[in-house]
Amino acid sequence: MKKNFYKNVILISGLMLVLIIAGCGSDEEEKTTGNNGSEKSYSEDVEYTITGIEPGAGITVTTENAIEEYESLKGWSLEQSSTAAMMTRLEEAIQKKEPIVITGWNPHWMFAKYKDLKYLKDPKGVYGETEMIKTLARKGLKEDKPNAYKLLDQFHWEVEDMEGIMLESTETGDEISTVAKKWVEDHQDVVSEWTKGVEDVEGVEIELVSTPWDSERASASVVAEVLRSKGFEVTITPVDVAVVFKAIAEGDGDATLAAWMPVTHKEFYEKFEGQFEDLGENLKGAKIGLAVPNYMDIDSIEDLKPAE
């Protein structure tokens, strides 16, 4: 009798163990299904829409290419408006912890302010690796205005410098040009490297052509301030990116500090290549891509779901 009792206990224990294992398996399966459901709901919640910036901007063009390249973005649309509108949408989403997919780039104060903002991995390499921002000059600038050329050629700064100016402008409400002037005053050790061997002039005019982005406003304002300290009369002309390259190529502007390479402005660079002088990078470590807040449990563009 005892023998039968122990056999029954062992049998019941075995059945309970099977049920426990099965239950755990069911929970794990549900967890996996839940993650997939979350990923899909992110796409549904944002209505299969990427929140972007101005039409014609380099990242806008690249994102249109990404929508074509990625199966996970099939049927998606890119909402094109303005950088300011995109940032407003981002801030609202983060405050409410709502899903949002934006076109992101460094340097920009968005990454200085929102530390948990992250890029989605780009397995197909549509957005490239890290970018650099180059200085381009019109043909003949070196001969016509050698001191301006030398200063522009020696200009180089860091991502943190540019983002710091943009963030301070955003938080204080001061114009970027005002913050840039203070930055120059506070960083004379850096400025002295840019002006090494540059002679003072009197009233020599120079025109910097730039895009109307805060990042380029920052670099143009800083360099303009330094040029003015050497006696130049500086004009900054903000235009569409396609016009930037055309203006430098045709000699309608003297220089630009706003050429993002090798991906963002590749199309424009190649169109006018050979018609301007490439002075090399003035900032390295720039980046573009799709970005989301860290509370979104996805890591790659391929984690998104195509529109049904």
Short mmCIF file of C-alpha atoms in Angstrom, two decimals:
data_model
loop_
_atom_site.label_atom_id
_atom_site.label_comp_id
_atom_site.label_asym_id
_atom_site.label_seq_id
_atom_site.Cartn_x
_atom_site.Cartn_y
_atom_site.Cartn_z
CA MET A 1 0.00 0.00 0.00
CA LYS A 2 2.84 2.31 0.90
CA LYS A 3 4.42 1.42 -2.42
CA ASN A 4 1.30 2.53 -4.32
CA PHE A 5 1.13 5.72 -2.22
CA TYR A 6 4.69 6.71 -3.11
CA LYS A 7 4.04 5.89 -6.78
CA ASN A 8 1.03 8.21 -6.75
CA VAL A 9 3.02 11.00 -5.07
CA ILE A 10 5.76 10.70 -7.68
CA LEU A 11 3.19 10.69 -10.49
CA ILE A 12 1.37 13.76 -9.14
CA SER A 13 4.69 15.59 -8.58
CA GLY A 14 5.73 14.81 -12.13
CA LEU A 15 2.46 16.12 -13.52
CA MET A 16 2.77 19.29 -11.46
CA LEU A 17 6.32 19.84 -12.73
CA VAL A 18 5.13 19.44 -16.33
CA LEU A 19 2.35 21.95 -15.73
CA ILE A 20 4.78 24.43 -14.14
CA ILE A 21 7.20 24.11 -17.09
CA ALA A 22 4.35 24.46 -19.54
CA GLY A 23 3.11 27.51 -17.69
CA CYS A 24 6.53 29.11 -17.82
CA GLY A 25 6.74 28.35 -21.51
CA SER A 26 3.36 29.93 -22.04
CA ASP A 27 4.44 33.05 -20.15
CA GLU A 28 7.62 33.34 -22.21
CA GLU A 29 5.68 32.90 -25.42
CA GLU A 30 3.22 35.55 -24.31
CA LYS A 31 6.11 37.87 -23.48
CA THR A 32 7.56 37.42 -26.97
CA THR A 33 4.19 37.96 -28.54
CA GLY A 34 3.76 41.03 -26.37
CA ASN A 35 7.05 42.51 -27.62
CA ASN A 36 6.08 41.91 -31.21
CA GLY A 37 2.72 43.47 -30.50
CA SER A 38 4.43 46.50 -28.96
CA GLU A 39 6.70 46.95 -31.95
CA LYS A 40 3.73 46.80 -34.26
CA SER A 41 1.74 49.18 -32.08
CA TYR A 42 4.56 51.74 -32.26
CA SER A 43 4.16 51.77 -36.03
CA GLU A 44 0.40 51.95 -35.74
CA ASP A 45 0.54 54.62 -33.04
CA VAL A 46 2.65 56.91 -35.21
CA GLU A 47 0.34 56.11 -38.12
CA TYR A 48 3.28 54.78 -40.16
CA THR A 49 4.63 58.32 -40.33
CA ILE A 50 8.14 59.69 -39.82
CA THR A 51 8.13 63.25 -38.49
CA GLY A 52 10.64 65.20 -40.55
CA ILE A 53 11.85 68.67 -41.47
CA GLU A 54 11.98 70.89 -44.54
CA PRO A 55 11.51 69.51 -48.06
CA GLY A 56 14.81 69.36 -49.95
CA ALA A 57 16.98 69.04 -46.83
CA GLY A 58 19.66 66.35 -47.11
CA ILE A 59 18.16 64.18 -44.38
CA THR A 60 14.75 64.51 -46.02
CA VAL A 61 16.09 63.15 -49.29
CA THR A 62 17.95 60.33 -47.50
CA THR A 63 14.85 59.37 -45.51
CA GLU A 64 12.83 59.15 -48.72
CA ASN A 65 15.50 56.71 -49.92
CA ALA A 66 15.24 54.74 -46.66
CA ILE A 67 11.48 54.34 -47.14
CA GLU A 68 12.22 52.82 -50.55
CA GLU A 69 15.00 50.55 -49.25
CA TYR A 70 13.46 49.07 -46.09
CA GLU A 71 10.66 46.51 -46.22
CA SER A 72 9.79 47.55 -42.65
CA LEU A 73 9.03 51.07 -43.94
CA LYS A 74 6.88 49.94 -46.85
CA GLY A 75 3.79 52.13 -47.01
CA TRP A 76 5.22 54.70 -44.58
CA SER A 77 5.10 58.44 -45.25
CA LEU A 78 7.49 61.26 -44.35
CA GLU A 79 5.82 64.31 -42.86
CA GLN A 80 7.76 67.34 -44.12
CA SER A 81 7.31 70.65 -42.35
CA SER A 82 10.03 72.53 -40.48
CA THR A 83 12.71 71.81 -37.91
CA ALA A 84 10.82 73.90 -35.35
CA ALA A 85 7.59 71.97 -35.96
CA MET A 86 9.40 68.63 -35.65
CA MET A 87 10.99 69.68 -32.36
CA THR A 88 7.61 70.78 -30.99
CA ARG A 89 6.15 67.39 -31.86
CA LEU A 90 9.13 65.62 -30.26
CA GLU A 91 8.86 67.60 -27.03
CA GLU A 92 5.11 66.92 -26.78
CA ALA A 93 5.66 63.19 -27.39
CA ILE A 94 8.42 62.94 -24.76
CA GLN A 95 6.36 64.80 -22.16
CA LYS A 96 3.52 62.32 -22.69
CA LYS A 97 5.85 59.33 -23.27
CA GLU A 98 4.18 58.72 -26.62
CA PRO A 99 5.85 56.94 -29.56
CA ILE A 100 7.40 59.11 -32.26
CA VAL A 101 9.91 58.51 -35.07
CA ILE A 102 11.85 61.56 -36.23
CA THR A 103 14.63 62.48 -38.62
CA GLY A 104 17.52 63.12 -36.25
CA TRP A 105 20.98 64.54 -36.69
CA ASN A 106 24.05 65.57 -34.72
CA PRO A 107 25.10 68.22 -34.02
CA HIS A 108 21.72 69.48 -32.76
CA TRP A 109 20.50 70.57 -29.36
CA MET A 110 17.88 67.79 -29.39
CA PHE A 111 20.59 65.33 -28.32
CA ALA A 112 22.02 67.76 -25.76
CA LYS A 113 18.59 68.31 -24.18
CA TYR A 114 17.05 64.86 -24.54
CA LYS A 115 19.79 62.52 -23.30
CA ASP A 116 17.65 59.43 -23.86
CA LEU A 117 17.03 60.11 -27.53
CA LYS A 118 18.60 57.32 -29.59
CA TYR A 119 19.26 56.49 -33.23
CA LEU A 120 17.72 53.36 -34.70
CA LYS A 121 20.29 51.01 -36.20
CA ASP A 122 20.52 51.24 -39.98
CA PRO A 123 21.54 47.76 -41.22
CA LYS A 124 21.34 48.74 -44.88
CA GLY A 125 23.60 51.75 -44.35
CA VAL A 126 21.23 54.17 -46.05
CA TYR A 127 22.22 56.96 -43.66
CA GLY A 128 25.91 56.07 -43.74
CA GLU A 129 28.24 56.07 -40.76
CA THR A 130 29.41 59.22 -39.03
CA GLU A 131 29.41 62.35 -41.17
CA MET A 132 31.68 65.36 -41.38
CA ILE A 133 30.82 68.98 -42.12
CA LYS A 134 33.09 70.54 -44.72
CA THR A 135 34.12 74.06 -45.62
CA LEU A 136 33.83 74.93 -49.32
CA ALA A 137 35.17 78.07 -50.96
CA ARG A 138 34.62 79.62 -54.35
CA LYS A 139 37.38 79.37 -56.91
CA GLY A 140 39.77 82.30 -56.60
CA LEU A 141 39.03 83.16 -52.96
CA LYS A 142 42.57 82.26 -51.91
CA GLU A 143 44.00 84.80 -54.37
CA ASP A 144 41.36 87.51 -53.80
CA LYS A 145 41.07 87.35 -50.02
CA PRO A 146 43.99 85.27 -48.70
CA ASN A 147 43.47 86.10 -45.03
CA ALA A 148 39.81 85.13 -45.09
CA TYR A 149 40.75 81.94 -46.94
CA LYS A 150 43.42 81.11 -44.35
CA LEU A 151 41.04 81.59 -41.43
CA LEU A 152 38.34 79.49 -43.07
CA ASP A 153 40.88 76.78 -43.86
CA GLN A 154 42.01 76.68 -40.21
CA PHE A 155 38.51 76.67 -38.71
CA HIS A 156 37.69 73.45 -36.84
CA TRP A 157 35.60 72.75 -33.75
CA GLU A 158 33.79 69.96 -31.92
CA VAL A 159 30.23 68.62 -31.92
CA GLU A 160 29.86 69.62 -28.26
CA ASP A 161 30.79 73.23 -29.11
CA MET A 162 28.09 73.54 -31.73
CA GLU A 163 25.43 71.75 -29.68
CA GLY A 164 26.24 73.88 -26.63
CA ILE A 165 25.55 77.09 -28.56
CA MET A 166 22.29 75.73 -29.97
CA LEU A 167 21.06 74.49 -26.59
CA GLU A 168 21.89 77.77 -24.81
CA SER A 169 20.05 79.70 -27.52
CA THR A 170 17.02 77.44 -27.13
CA GLU A 171 16.95 77.59 -23.34
CA THR A 172 17.63 81.34 -22.95
CA GLY A 173 15.76 82.60 -26.00
CA ASP A 174 18.86 84.54 -27.11
CA GLU A 175 19.66 84.69 -30.80
CA ILE A 176 22.29 82.19 -31.92
CA SER A 177 24.45 85.08 -33.12
CA THR A 178 24.41 86.53 -29.58
CA VAL A 179 25.36 83.21 -27.99
CA ALA A 180 28.04 82.69 -30.66
CA LYS A 181 29.61 86.05 -29.86
CA LYS A 182 29.85 85.10 -26.18
CA TRP A 183 31.28 81.68 -27.15
CA VAL A 184 34.06 83.38 -29.13
CA GLU A 185 34.86 85.64 -26.17
CA ASP A 186 35.05 82.63 -23.84
CA HIS A 187 37.15 80.43 -26.15
CA GLN A 188 40.03 82.62 -27.23
CA ASP A 189 42.43 79.68 -26.94
CA VAL A 190 40.51 77.87 -29.71
CA VAL A 191 40.04 81.03 -31.76
CA SER A 192 43.78 81.76 -31.65
CA GLU A 193 44.39 78.53 -33.57
CA TRP A 194 41.97 79.64 -36.30
CA THR A 195 43.60 83.06 -36.64
CA LYS A 196 47.20 81.91 -36.57
CA GLY A 197 49.03 83.73 -39.39
CA VAL A 198 45.89 85.67 -40.37
CA GLU A 199 46.60 89.39 -40.83
CA ASP A 200 44.17 92.14 -39.94
CA VAL A 201 42.36 93.81 -42.83
CA GLU A 202 40.18 96.89 -43.13
CA GLY A 203 36.63 96.57 -44.43
CA VAL A 204 37.20 93.63 -46.78
CA GLU A 205 33.78 92.16 -47.59
CA ILE A 206 33.10 88.44 -47.41
CA GLU A 207 29.85 86.51 -47.80
CA LEU A 208 29.17 83.21 -46.06
CA VAL A 209 26.36 81.16 -47.60
CA SER A 210 24.56 78.79 -45.27
CA THR A 211 21.47 76.69 -44.73
CA PRO A 212 18.84 78.02 -42.29
CA TRP A 213 19.49 75.25 -39.72
CA ASP A 214 20.52 76.11 -36.17
CA SER A 215 23.69 74.02 -36.55
CA GLU A 216 24.80 76.07 -39.53
CA ARG A 217 23.66 79.31 -37.93
CA ALA A 218 26.00 78.45 -35.07
CA SER A 219 29.07 77.78 -37.22
CA ALA A 220 28.45 80.74 -39.54
CA SER A 221 27.88 83.11 -36.59
CA VAL A 222 31.04 81.99 -34.80
CA VAL A 223 33.24 82.32 -37.88
CA ALA A 224 31.62 85.64 -38.83
CA GLU A 225 32.42 87.00 -35.36
CA VAL A 226 36.06 85.94 -35.67
CA LEU A 227 36.34 87.38 -39.18
CA ARG A 228 34.92 90.69 -37.94
CA SER A 229 37.53 90.75 -35.18
CA LYS A 230 40.14 90.69 -37.97
CA GLY A 231 38.55 93.63 -39.79
CA PHE A 232 36.27 91.89 -42.31
CA GLU A 233 32.74 93.01 -43.13
CA VAL A 234 30.75 89.78 -43.08
CA THR A 235 27.39 88.91 -44.56
CA ILE A 236 25.64 85.61 -43.79
CA THR A 237 23.12 84.53 -46.43
CA PRO A 238 20.79 81.66 -45.43
CA VAL A 239 19.38 79.73 -48.40
CA ASP A 240 18.14 76.28 -49.38
CA VAL A 241 20.87 73.65 -49.46
CA ALA A 242 20.77 73.31 -53.26
CA VAL A 243 21.36 77.05 -53.56
CA VAL A 244 24.32 76.86 -51.16
CA PHE A 245 26.30 74.66 -53.54
CA LYS A 246 25.18 76.56 -56.64
CA ALA A 247 26.16 79.90 -55.09
CA ILE A 248 29.68 78.75 -54.20
CA ALA A 249 30.16 76.97 -57.54
CA GLU A 250 29.11 80.08 -59.49
CA GLY A 251 30.99 82.52 -57.26
CA ASP A 252 27.88 84.27 -55.94
CA GLY A 253 29.08 83.60 -52.39
CA ASP A 254 32.59 83.33 -50.98
CA ALA A 255 32.36 80.24 -48.79
CA THR A 256 30.12 77.87 -46.86
CA LEU A 257 30.69 75.94 -43.66
CA ALA A 258 27.62 73.77 -44.21
CA ALA A 259 28.51 70.85 -46.52
CA TRP A 260 27.52 67.58 -44.80
CA MET A 261 29.39 64.63 -46.29
CA PRO A 262 29.63 61.91 -47.42
CA VAL A 263 25.89 61.14 -47.43
CA THR A 264 23.64 64.07 -46.52
CA HIS A 265 24.71 66.47 -49.28
CA LYS A 266 26.26 63.93 -51.62
CA GLU A 267 23.83 64.70 -54.45
CA PHE A 268 24.59 68.44 -54.38
CA TYR A 269 28.33 67.99 -53.86
CA GLU A 270 28.65 65.69 -56.87
CA LYS A 271 26.52 67.95 -59.04
CA PHE A 272 28.93 70.86 -58.61
CA GLU A 273 32.15 68.97 -57.86
CA GLY A 274 35.18 70.61 -59.44
CA GLN A 275 33.54 74.04 -59.43
CA PHE A 276 34.59 74.92 -55.87
CA GLU A 277 37.51 74.37 -53.52
CA ASP A 278 37.08 71.77 -50.78
CA LEU A 279 38.94 72.98 -47.67
CA GLY A 280 38.20 69.78 -45.76
CA GLU A 281 36.21 69.07 -42.61
CA ASN A 282 35.51 71.75 -40.03
CA LEU A 283 33.67 69.31 -37.74
CA LYS A 284 33.73 65.53 -37.53
CA GLY A 285 31.44 63.12 -35.71
CA ALA A 286 28.24 64.39 -37.26
CA LYS A 287 25.48 61.84 -37.80
CA ILE A 288 22.04 61.50 -39.36
CA GLY A 289 19.34 58.84 -39.07
CA LEU A 290 15.95 57.94 -37.67
CA ALA A 291 15.69 58.61 -33.94
CA VAL A 292 13.24 57.62 -31.22
CA PRO A 293 12.97 58.20 -27.45
CA ASN A 294 14.66 55.55 -25.33
CA TYR A 295 11.36 54.41 -23.79
CA MET A 296 10.44 52.89 -27.16
CA ASP A 297 11.58 49.26 -26.94
CA ILE A 298 13.05 49.03 -30.43
CA ASP A 299 16.63 49.29 -31.63
CA SER A 300 16.57 49.09 -35.42
CA ILE A 301 14.69 50.44 -38.41
CA GLU A 302 13.91 46.79 -39.16
CA ASP A 303 12.00 46.57 -35.84
CA LEU A 304 9.31 48.79 -37.33
CA LYS A 305 6.39 47.27 -39.25
CA PRO A 306 5.21 48.00 -42.80
CA ALA A 307 1.82 49.62 -43.23
CA GLU A 308 -0.86 47.03 -43.91
#
